[in-house]
Amino acid sequence: MDQIRIVEVSPRDGLQNEKTPIPTDTKLSLIQALLAAGLTEIEVSSFVSPKWVPQLGDVSELWPLLPPGGLFSALVPNERGFENAQSLGVDRIAVFTAASDAFTQRNINMTVAESLAGFRDIFGQHRGFKRAYVSTVFECPYAGRVEPQMVVDVVEPLLAMGADEISLGDTIGVGTPNEVQALHVALQHLPQDKIVWHFHDTRGTAIANVSKAIELGYRSFDSSAGGLGGCPYAKGAGGNLATEDLVYFAHRQGLSTGVDLAVLSQATLPIFELLGRAPSAKAQLAVLAE
Ligand code: HMG
Ligand code: MG
């Protein structure tokens, strides 16, 4: 059966914007539950400033506790973050920039060009897996619409400097299938198997975008269990595409994911309890109601 690859980002993208401190043990339990549901590629945290993202300030405590059986990754914004990651033996790193300078400046305090120069040095030293995120691929919350060529202008150098894959982020969840199509056309000269789509579901368009991307031949997607998520530096960034919605959609479309939807639907319940709110991912709610 045709296989969809899921990179689960709830421990990182899902939690980074939450103000309630989540204990390291609870994060670890979430990661264990995600593994038990069949997710193997999990982005667990970020090597960023704890002043900027306090929720993920425990990455150095969390990393050594990770159980066997997963391919774990973490965000790395700069040389300092890379050194911290290296000291813990992190094999899979994800650097992150954007198609727009305005967002990159607010997110990592650099221009896009400065970020690329830093990543070139980091990639030159890193022997493990190298992911690069490009955010705001359809629209920037500060600078407005983003043309596909602006994305290409960032993706090309990232691939040239050795990125193993590029994750294209609709950071504020504005995109529609026509925009996925337009970006696909602009990226057609680049290797399709190195592209991952990272949709936020702020306006309920994420699954429509997944559907279009699958139709265009893409098979890799980032998603977050329970639809947890949002970026603190993107005004109006809602939850990520819920992994439950992605898994339901893929299975019903005849595609495999290796994920058990019933088990997955339970995975985030302790987190929601801690956050004091109910889950809202549609496919998760449907399973919980059965
Ligand atoms: P800076 O330019 O050094 O800023 O930070 P600063 O001068 O305010 O420094 C803050 C403090 O952090 C300083 O310490 C630095 O030394 C230190 P102090 O001297 O005040 O004691 N510092 C660090 N500490 C730990 N780890 C580091 C590090 N670097 C400096 N790596 C930095 C630059 C990038 C660190 C900062 O801007 C930052 O942490 N930003 C947060 C970025 C972030 O995590 N954003 C959210 C993730 S991106 C996202 O969500 C989008 C995505 O999901 C895709 C999509 O949806 O599109 C990936
Ligand atoms: Mg995101």
mmCIF file of C-alpha atoms and ligand atoms in Angstrom:
data_model
loop_
_atom_site.group_PDB
_atom_site.id
_atom_site.type_symbol
_atom_site.label_atom_id
_atom_site.label_comp_id
_atom_site.label_asym_id
_atom_site.label_seq_id
_atom_site.Cartn_x
_atom_site.Cartn_y
_atom_site.Cartn_z
ATOM 1 C CA MET A 1 0.000 0.000 0.000
ATOM 2 C CA ASP A 2 1.129 3.541 -0.695
ATOM 3 C CA GLN A 3 2.742 4.915 2.448
ATOM 4 C CA ILE A 4 2.462 8.366 4.039
ATOM 5 C CA ARG A 5 5.397 9.453 6.175
ATOM 6 C CA ILE A 6 4.533 11.476 9.265
ATOM 7 C CA VAL A 7 6.954 13.591 11.257
ATOM 8 C CA GLU A 8 5.262 14.157 14.600
ATOM 9 C CA VAL A 9 5.963 17.622 16.003
ATOM 10 C CA SER A 10 3.653 17.881 19.021
ATOM 11 C CA PRO A 11 6.336 17.819 21.745
ATOM 12 C CA ARG A 12 8.027 20.807 20.026
ATOM 13 C CA ASP A 13 5.588 22.817 17.854
ATOM 14 C CA GLY A 14 2.640 21.586 19.888
ATOM 15 C CA LEU A 15 3.955 22.740 23.242
ATOM 16 C CA GLN A 16 6.267 25.693 22.506
ATOM 17 C CA ASN A 17 3.459 28.238 22.621
ATOM 18 C CA GLU A 18 1.783 26.958 25.801
ATOM 19 C CA LYS A 19 2.216 29.170 28.853
ATOM 20 C CA THR A 20 1.450 26.457 31.463
ATOM 21 C CA PRO A 21 4.773 24.789 32.303
ATOM 22 C CA ILE A 22 4.663 21.126 31.357
ATOM 23 C CA PRO A 23 6.898 18.901 33.479
ATOM 24 C CA THR A 24 9.663 17.000 31.680
ATOM 25 C CA ASP A 25 8.106 13.695 32.846
ATOM 26 C CA THR A 26 4.805 14.585 31.197
ATOM 27 C CA LYS A 27 6.612 15.391 27.945
ATOM 28 C CA LEU A 28 8.384 12.054 28.181
ATOM 29 C CA SER A 29 5.064 10.252 28.709
ATOM 30 C CA LEU A 30 3.665 12.030 25.649
ATOM 31 C CA ILE A 31 6.646 10.882 23.567
ATOM 32 C CA GLN A 32 6.212 7.309 24.833
ATOM 33 C CA ALA A 33 2.509 7.406 23.955
ATOM 34 C CA LEU A 34 3.303 8.701 20.459
ATOM 35 C CA LEU A 35 5.775 5.852 19.939
ATOM 36 C CA ALA A 36 3.192 3.361 21.206
ATOM 37 C CA ALA A 37 0.755 4.695 18.597
ATOM 38 C CA GLY A 38 3.291 3.866 15.873
ATOM 39 C CA LEU A 39 4.859 7.274 15.243
ATOM 40 C CA THR A 40 8.608 6.880 14.869
ATOM 41 C CA GLU A 41 9.896 10.269 13.713
ATOM 42 C CA ILE A 42 9.310 12.739 16.513
ATOM 43 C CA GLU A 43 10.574 16.311 16.902
ATOM 44 C CA VAL A 44 10.958 16.499 20.643
ATOM 45 C CA SER A 45 12.216 19.989 21.494
ATOM 46 C CA SER A 46 14.379 22.974 20.535
ATOM 47 C CA PHE A 47 17.856 24.190 21.378
ATOM 48 C CA VAL A 48 16.706 27.809 21.554
ATOM 49 C CA SER A 49 16.933 30.487 24.211
ATOM 50 C CA PRO A 50 14.883 29.597 27.312
ATOM 51 C CA LYS A 51 14.197 33.331 27.607
ATOM 52 C CA TRP A 52 12.415 33.245 24.256
ATOM 53 C CA VAL A 53 10.713 29.840 24.595
ATOM 54 C CA PRO A 54 10.566 28.922 28.290
ATOM 55 C CA GLN A 55 8.428 25.831 27.680
ATOM 56 C CA LEU A 56 11.298 24.034 25.936
ATOM 57 C CA GLY A 57 14.012 25.148 28.360
ATOM 58 C CA ASP A 58 14.308 21.572 29.667
ATOM 59 C CA VAL A 59 15.674 20.077 26.431
ATOM 60 C CA SER A 60 18.969 19.098 28.068
ATOM 61 C CA GLU A 61 17.107 17.187 30.793
ATOM 62 C CA LEU A 62 14.645 15.616 28.356
ATOM 63 C CA TRP A 63 17.044 14.437 25.669
ATOM 64 C CA PRO A 64 19.010 11.862 27.736
ATOM 65 C CA LEU A 65 15.724 10.333 28.974
ATOM 66 C CA LEU A 66 14.345 9.576 25.505
ATOM 67 C CA PRO A 67 13.370 5.919 25.119
ATOM 68 C CA PRO A 68 14.806 3.675 22.410
ATOM 69 C CA GLY A 69 12.828 3.056 19.236
ATOM 70 C CA GLY A 70 12.382 6.570 17.859
ATOM 71 C CA LEU A 71 14.093 8.859 15.394
ATOM 72 C CA PHE A 72 14.184 11.998 17.490
ATOM 73 C CA SER A 73 15.047 15.479 16.287
ATOM 74 C CA ALA A 74 15.252 19.002 17.681
ATOM 75 C CA LEU A 75 15.339 22.566 16.368
ATOM 76 C CA VAL A 76 18.694 24.319 16.176
ATOM 77 C CA PRO A 77 18.692 28.067 15.361
ATOM 78 C CA ASN A 78 22.371 29.003 15.657
ATOM 79 C CA GLU A 79 25.894 27.864 16.529
ATOM 80 C CA ARG A 80 25.161 27.985 20.261
ATOM 81 C CA GLY A 81 22.147 25.697 19.825
ATOM 82 C CA PHE A 82 24.182 23.387 17.610
ATOM 83 C CA GLU A 83 26.925 23.076 20.249
ATOM 84 C CA ASN A 84 24.325 22.239 22.891
ATOM 85 C CA ALA A 85 22.764 19.640 20.595
ATOM 86 C CA GLN A 86 26.133 18.132 19.778
ATOM 87 C CA SER A 87 27.079 17.809 23.427
ATOM 88 C CA LEU A 88 24.019 15.573 23.854
ATOM 89 C CA GLY A 89 24.767 13.529 20.737
ATOM 90 C CA VAL A 90 21.728 14.752 18.791
ATOM 91 C CA ASP A 91 21.854 13.088 15.371
ATOM 92 C CA ARG A 92 18.859 14.723 13.661
ATOM 93 C CA ILE A 93 18.827 18.508 13.689
ATOM 94 C CA ALA A 94 16.337 20.924 12.158
ATOM 95 C CA VAL A 95 17.464 24.446 11.357
ATOM 96 C CA PHE A 96 14.757 27.005 10.669
ATOM 97 C CA THR A 97 14.320 30.150 8.645
ATOM 98 C CA ALA A 98 11.550 31.639 6.504
ATOM 99 C CA ALA A 99 10.703 33.039 3.108
ATOM 100 C CA SER A 100 10.284 36.470 4.674
ATOM 101 C CA ASP A 101 12.828 38.624 6.478
ATOM 102 C CA ALA A 102 10.180 40.208 8.702
ATOM 103 C CA PHE A 103 9.226 36.868 10.239
ATOM 104 C CA THR A 104 12.805 35.568 10.479
ATOM 105 C CA GLN A 105 13.848 38.713 12.299
ATOM 106 C CA ARG A 106 11.109 38.300 14.895
ATOM 107 C CA ASN A 107 11.577 34.566 15.194
ATOM 108 C CA ILE A 108 15.351 34.172 15.377
ATOM 109 C CA ASN A 109 16.657 37.735 15.411
ATOM 110 C CA MET A 110 18.368 37.411 12.004
ATOM 111 C CA THR A 111 17.676 38.174 8.370
ATOM 112 C CA VAL A 112 17.081 35.221 6.054
ATOM 113 C CA ALA A 113 20.549 35.747 4.528
ATOM 114 C CA GLU A 114 22.176 35.772 7.976
ATOM 115 C CA SER A 115 20.330 32.600 8.915
ATOM 116 C CA LEU A 116 21.507 30.839 5.738
ATOM 117 C CA ALA A 117 25.118 31.821 6.426
ATOM 118 C CA GLY A 118 24.852 30.365 9.934
ATOM 119 C CA PHE A 119 23.223 27.151 8.689
ATOM 120 C CA ARG A 120 25.981 26.672 6.103
ATOM 121 C CA ASP A 121 28.529 26.550 8.928
ATOM 122 C CA ILE A 122 26.370 24.219 11.010
ATOM 123 C CA PHE A 123 25.673 21.842 8.108
ATOM 124 C CA GLY A 124 29.391 21.837 7.322
ATOM 125 C CA GLN A 125 30.072 20.405 10.772
ATOM 126 C CA HIS A 126 27.074 18.091 11.269
ATOM 127 C CA ARG A 127 27.449 14.483 10.190
ATOM 128 C CA GLY A 128 23.858 13.420 11.020
ATOM 129 C CA PHE A 129 20.458 14.134 9.459
ATOM 130 C CA LYS A 130 19.834 17.736 8.437
ATOM 131 C CA ARG A 131 16.322 19.144 8.093
ATOM 132 C CA ALA A 132 15.668 22.779 7.201
ATOM 133 C CA TYR A 133 12.364 24.536 7.764
ATOM 134 C CA VAL A 134 11.200 27.352 5.555
ATOM 135 C CA SER A 135 8.325 29.168 7.279
ATOM 136 C CA THR A 136 5.702 31.580 5.914
ATOM 137 C CA VAL A 137 5.657 29.901 2.495
ATOM 138 C CA PHE A 138 2.281 31.420 1.544
ATOM 139 C CA GLU A 139 2.017 34.469 3.754
ATOM 140 C CA CYS A 140 3.988 36.293 6.430
ATOM 141 C CA PRO A 141 2.025 37.724 9.369
ATOM 142 C CA TYR A 142 4.160 40.871 9.182
ATOM 143 C CA ALA A 143 4.938 41.350 5.467
ATOM 144 C CA GLY A 144 1.900 39.852 3.752
ATOM 145 C CA ARG A 145 1.687 37.561 0.726
ATOM 146 C CA VAL A 146 4.716 35.503 -0.211
ATOM 147 C CA GLU A 147 5.352 34.698 -3.867
ATOM 148 C CA PRO A 148 6.477 31.137 -4.694
ATOM 149 C CA GLN A 149 9.769 32.437 -6.095
ATOM 150 C CA MET A 150 10.652 33.838 -2.640
ATOM 151 C CA VAL A 151 10.370 30.300 -1.272
ATOM 152 C CA VAL A 152 12.444 28.832 -4.100
ATOM 153 C CA ASP A 153 15.147 31.440 -3.373
ATOM 154 C CA VAL A 154 15.510 29.998 0.156
ATOM 155 C CA VAL A 155 14.970 26.301 -0.625
ATOM 156 C CA GLU A 156 17.651 26.204 -3.345
ATOM 157 C CA PRO A 157 20.569 27.341 -1.145
ATOM 158 C CA LEU A 158 19.420 25.077 1.710
ATOM 159 C CA LEU A 159 19.515 22.041 -0.590
ATOM 160 C CA ALA A 160 22.835 23.182 -2.078
ATOM 161 C CA MET A 161 24.394 23.344 1.412
ATOM 162 C CA GLY A 162 23.345 19.751 2.099
ATOM 163 C CA ALA A 163 19.873 19.751 3.670
ATOM 164 C CA ASP A 164 18.480 16.205 3.625
ATOM 165 C CA GLU A 165 14.951 17.558 3.556
ATOM 166 C CA ILE A 166 13.035 20.822 3.494
ATOM 167 C CA SER A 167 9.890 21.326 5.526
ATOM 168 C CA LEU A 168 7.641 23.996 3.990
ATOM 169 C CA GLY A 169 5.680 25.772 6.709
ATOM 170 C CA ASP A 170 2.309 27.441 6.331
ATOM 171 C CA THR A 171 3.072 28.995 9.690
ATOM 172 C CA ILE A 172 -0.166 30.921 10.101
ATOM 173 C CA GLY A 173 -2.420 28.390 8.362
ATOM 174 C CA VAL A 174 -3.691 30.552 5.520
ATOM 175 C CA GLY A 175 -2.926 28.427 2.447
ATOM 176 C CA THR A 176 -5.354 26.706 0.114
ATOM 177 C CA PRO A 177 -4.849 23.929 -2.469
ATOM 178 C CA ASN A 178 -4.335 26.413 -5.318
ATOM 179 C CA GLU A 179 -1.402 27.880 -3.409
ATOM 180 C CA VAL A 180 0.033 24.397 -2.800
ATOM 181 C CA GLN A 181 -0.246 23.820 -6.543
ATOM 182 C CA ALA A 182 1.460 27.124 -7.378
ATOM 183 C CA LEU A 183 4.345 26.428 -4.997
ATOM 184 C CA HIS A 184 4.655 22.895 -6.376
ATOM 185 C CA VAL A 185 5.048 24.307 -9.888
ATOM 186 C CA ALA A 186 7.769 26.692 -8.692
ATOM 187 C CA LEU A 187 9.633 23.841 -6.945
ATOM 188 C CA GLN A 188 9.287 21.286 -9.726
ATOM 189 C CA HIS A 189 12.954 21.405 -10.723
ATOM 190 C CA LEU A 190 13.959 20.280 -7.213
ATOM 191 C CA PRO A 191 13.849 16.699 -5.826
ATOM 192 C CA GLN A 192 10.277 16.067 -4.699
ATOM 193 C CA ASP A 193 11.244 13.380 -2.172
ATOM 194 C CA LYS A 194 13.140 16.006 -0.162
ATOM 195 C CA ILE A 195 10.026 18.141 0.388
ATOM 196 C CA VAL A 196 7.849 17.838 3.499
ATOM 197 C CA TRP A 197 4.693 19.909 4.012
ATOM 198 C CA HIS A 198 4.071 21.506 7.415
ATOM 199 C CA PHE A 199 0.526 22.811 7.591
ATOM 200 C CA HIS A 200 -1.133 24.710 10.400
ATOM 201 C CA ASP A 201 -4.899 24.359 10.518
ATOM 202 C CA THR A 202 -5.769 27.854 11.714
ATOM 203 C CA ARG A 203 -8.506 28.278 9.118
ATOM 204 C CA GLY A 204 -9.408 24.628 8.592
ATOM 205 C CA THR A 205 -7.613 24.270 5.242
ATOM 206 C CA ALA A 206 -4.855 21.849 6.280
ATOM 207 C CA ILE A 207 -6.484 18.602 5.124
ATOM 208 C CA ALA A 208 -7.513 20.147 1.815
ATOM 209 C CA ASN A 209 -3.855 21.106 1.357
ATOM 210 C CA VAL A 210 -2.687 17.607 2.305
ATOM 211 C CA SER A 211 -5.094 16.168 -0.252
ATOM 212 C CA LYS A 212 -3.704 18.398 -2.990
ATOM 213 C CA ALA A 213 -0.094 17.622 -2.010
ATOM 214 C CA ILE A 214 -0.785 13.863 -2.105
ATOM 215 C CA GLU A 215 -2.393 14.259 -5.525
ATOM 216 C CA LEU A 216 0.767 16.067 -6.666
ATOM 217 C CA GLY A 217 2.918 13.141 -5.495
ATOM 218 C CA TYR A 218 4.175 14.282 -2.072
ATOM 219 C CA ARG A 219 4.197 11.691 0.716
ATOM 220 C CA SER A 220 5.789 13.416 3.757
ATOM 221 C CA PHE A 221 3.893 15.589 6.218
ATOM 222 C CA ASP A 222 4.482 17.164 9.625
ATOM 223 C CA SER A 223 1.597 17.069 12.059
ATOM 224 C CA SER A 224 0.891 17.402 15.756
ATOM 225 C CA ALA A 225 -1.169 15.029 17.883
ATOM 226 C CA GLY A 226 -4.336 16.623 19.191
ATOM 227 C CA GLY A 227 -3.781 19.556 16.819
ATOM 228 C CA LEU A 228 -1.627 21.165 19.510
ATOM 229 C CA GLY A 229 0.535 23.986 18.293
ATOM 230 C CA GLY A 230 1.403 27.461 17.214
ATOM 231 C CA CYS A 231 4.422 29.671 16.892
ATOM 232 C CA PRO A 232 4.967 32.355 19.555
ATOM 233 C CA TYR A 233 6.460 34.690 16.942
ATOM 234 C CA ALA A 234 3.640 34.361 14.400
ATOM 235 C CA LYS A 235 0.651 36.397 15.397
ATOM 236 C CA GLY A 236 -2.489 34.336 14.817
ATOM 237 C CA ALA A 237 -0.759 30.978 14.334
ATOM 238 C CA GLY A 238 -3.316 28.376 15.347
ATOM 239 C CA GLY A 239 -2.878 24.697 15.949
ATOM 240 C CA ASN A 240 -0.922 22.434 13.662
ATOM 241 C CA LEU A 241 -2.579 19.954 11.359
ATOM 242 C CA ALA A 242 -3.752 17.281 13.826
ATOM 243 C CA THR A 243 -2.012 13.944 13.367
ATOM 244 C CA GLU A 244 -5.358 12.227 14.050
ATOM 245 C CA ASP A 245 -6.954 14.115 11.131
ATOM 246 C CA LEU A 246 -4.014 13.249 8.872
ATOM 247 C CA VAL A 247 -4.051 9.561 9.858
ATOM 248 C CA TYR A 248 -7.822 9.266 9.442
ATOM 249 C CA PHE A 249 -7.708 10.964 6.057
ATOM 250 C CA ALA A 250 -4.773 8.864 4.810
ATOM 251 C CA HIS A 251 -6.287 5.543 5.906
ATOM 252 C CA ARG A 252 -9.693 6.322 4.452
ATOM 253 C CA GLN A 253 -7.973 7.318 1.190
ATOM 254 C CA GLY A 254 -6.288 3.900 1.069
ATOM 255 C CA LEU A 255 -2.851 5.067 2.216
ATOM 256 C CA SER A 256 -0.956 3.529 5.122
ATOM 257 C CA THR A 257 0.738 5.418 7.957
ATOM 258 C CA GLY A 258 1.767 2.744 10.460
ATOM 259 C CA VAL A 259 -0.198 4.636 13.128
ATOM 260 C CA ASP A 260 -2.979 3.227 15.310
ATOM 261 C CA LEU A 261 -5.594 6.007 15.414
ATOM 262 C CA ALA A 262 -7.341 4.679 18.542
ATOM 263 C CA VAL A 263 -4.092 4.583 20.522
ATOM 264 C CA LEU A 264 -3.001 7.970 19.165
ATOM 265 C CA SER A 265 -6.286 9.609 20.164
ATOM 266 C CA GLN A 266 -5.463 8.947 23.831
ATOM 267 C CA ALA A 267 -1.873 10.204 23.651
ATOM 268 C CA THR A 268 -2.470 13.906 24.304
ATOM 269 C CA LEU A 269 -5.243 13.596 26.924
ATOM 270 C CA PRO A 270 -2.902 14.128 29.930
ATOM 271 C CA ILE A 271 -1.511 17.249 28.228
ATOM 272 C CA PHE A 272 -4.980 18.687 27.599
ATOM 273 C CA GLU A 273 -5.892 17.966 31.199
ATOM 274 C CA LEU A 274 -2.826 19.858 32.376
ATOM 275 C CA LEU A 275 -3.621 22.745 30.032
ATOM 276 C CA GLY A 276 -7.197 22.802 31.301
ATOM 277 C CA ARG A 277 -8.907 22.451 27.956
ATOM 278 C CA ALA A 278 -10.601 19.780 25.901
ATOM 279 C CA PRO A 279 -9.099 18.310 22.732
ATOM 280 C CA SER A 280 -10.534 19.749 19.518
ATOM 281 C CA ALA A 281 -9.017 17.703 16.681
ATOM 282 C CA LYS A 282 -11.983 16.350 14.734
ATOM 283 C CA ALA A 283 -10.811 12.780 14.075
ATOM 284 C CA GLN A 284 -9.615 12.516 17.677
ATOM 285 C CA LEU A 285 -12.999 13.653 19.024
ATOM 286 C CA ALA A 286 -14.761 11.153 16.765
ATOM 287 C CA VAL A 287 -12.631 8.292 18.107
ATOM 288 C CA LEU A 288 -13.098 9.413 21.719
ATOM 289 C CA ALA A 289 -16.868 9.525 21.195
ATOM 290 C CA GLU A 290 -17.013 5.910 19.933
HETATM 291 P P1 HMG B 1 19.774 36.015 20.244
HETATM 292 O O1 HMG B 1 19.818 36.731 18.956
HETATM 293 O O2 HMG B 1 21.072 35.602 20.816
HETATM 294 O O3 HMG B 1 18.894 36.826 21.230
HETATM 295 O O4 HMG B 1 18.821 34.752 20.137
HETATM 296 P P2 HMG B 1 19.213 37.457 22.580
HETATM 297 O O5 HMG B 1 20.317 38.419 22.372
HETATM 298 O O6 HMG B 1 17.897 37.945 23.090
HETATM 299 O O7 HMG B 1 19.780 36.263 23.462
HETATM 300 C C1 HMG B 1 18.996 35.658 24.370
HETATM 301 C C2 HMG B 1 19.833 34.812 25.293
HETATM 302 O O8 HMG B 1 19.859 33.495 24.760
HETATM 303 C C3 HMG B 1 21.285 35.182 25.467
HETATM 304 O O9 HMG B 1 21.638 34.817 26.781
HETATM 305 C C4 HMG B 1 21.992 34.303 24.481
HETATM 306 O O10 HMG B 1 23.321 34.042 24.810
HETATM 307 C C5 HMG B 1 21.211 33.054 24.612
HETATM 308 P P3 HMG B 1 21.973 35.899 27.916
HETATM 309 O O11 HMG B 1 23.252 36.526 27.470
HETATM 310 O O12 HMG B 1 20.820 36.893 27.874
HETATM 311 O O13 HMG B 1 22.063 35.100 29.174
HETATM 312 N N1 HMG B 1 21.230 32.146 23.462
HETATM 313 C C6 HMG B 1 20.885 30.863 23.563
HETATM 314 N N2 HMG B 1 20.499 30.104 24.607
HETATM 315 C C7 HMG B 1 20.201 28.829 24.371
HETATM 316 N N3 HMG B 1 20.250 28.282 23.136
HETATM 317 C C8 HMG B 1 20.632 29.006 22.079
HETATM 318 C C9 HMG B 1 20.980 30.353 22.269
HETATM 319 N N4 HMG B 1 21.361 31.344 21.431
HETATM 320 C C10 HMG B 1 21.519 32.445 22.176
HETATM 321 N N5 HMG B 1 20.670 28.442 20.882
HETATM 322 C C11 HMG B 1 17.764 32.849 19.245
HETATM 323 C C12 HMG B 1 18.710 34.002 18.979
HETATM 324 C C13 HMG B 1 17.551 32.171 17.930
HETATM 325 C C14 HMG B 1 18.424 31.919 20.239
HETATM 326 C C15 HMG B 1 16.459 33.404 19.810
HETATM 327 O O14 HMG B 1 15.945 34.298 18.898
HETATM 328 C C16 HMG B 1 15.448 32.304 20.055
HETATM 329 O O15 HMG B 1 15.602 31.465 20.909
HETATM 330 N N6 HMG B 1 14.317 32.348 19.308
HETATM 331 C C17 HMG B 1 13.243 31.368 19.452
HETATM 332 C C18 HMG B 1 12.967 30.756 18.131
HETATM 333 C C19 HMG B 1 11.876 29.707 18.222
HETATM 334 O O16 HMG B 1 12.024 28.712 18.906
HETATM 335 N N7 HMG B 1 10.758 29.921 17.476
HETATM 336 C C20 HMG B 1 9.710 28.974 17.384
HETATM 337 C C21 HMG B 1 10.052 27.840 16.485
HETATM 338 S S1 HMG B 1 9.942 28.214 14.731
HETATM 339 C C22 HMG B 1 8.348 27.732 14.322
HETATM 340 O O17 HMG B 1 7.544 27.488 15.186
HETATM 341 C C23 HMG B 1 7.994 27.523 12.861
HETATM 342 C C24 HMG B 1 7.988 26.049 12.452
HETATM 343 O O18 HMG B 1 7.082 25.293 13.231
HETATM 344 C C25 HMG B 1 7.588 25.910 10.960
HETATM 345 C C26 HMG B 1 6.312 26.674 10.614
HETATM 346 O O19 HMG B 1 5.265 26.452 11.232
HETATM 347 O O20 HMG B 1 6.418 27.485 9.696
HETATM 348 C C27 HMG B 1 9.385 25.410 12.606
HETATM 349 MG MG MG B 2 4.938 25.136 12.869
#
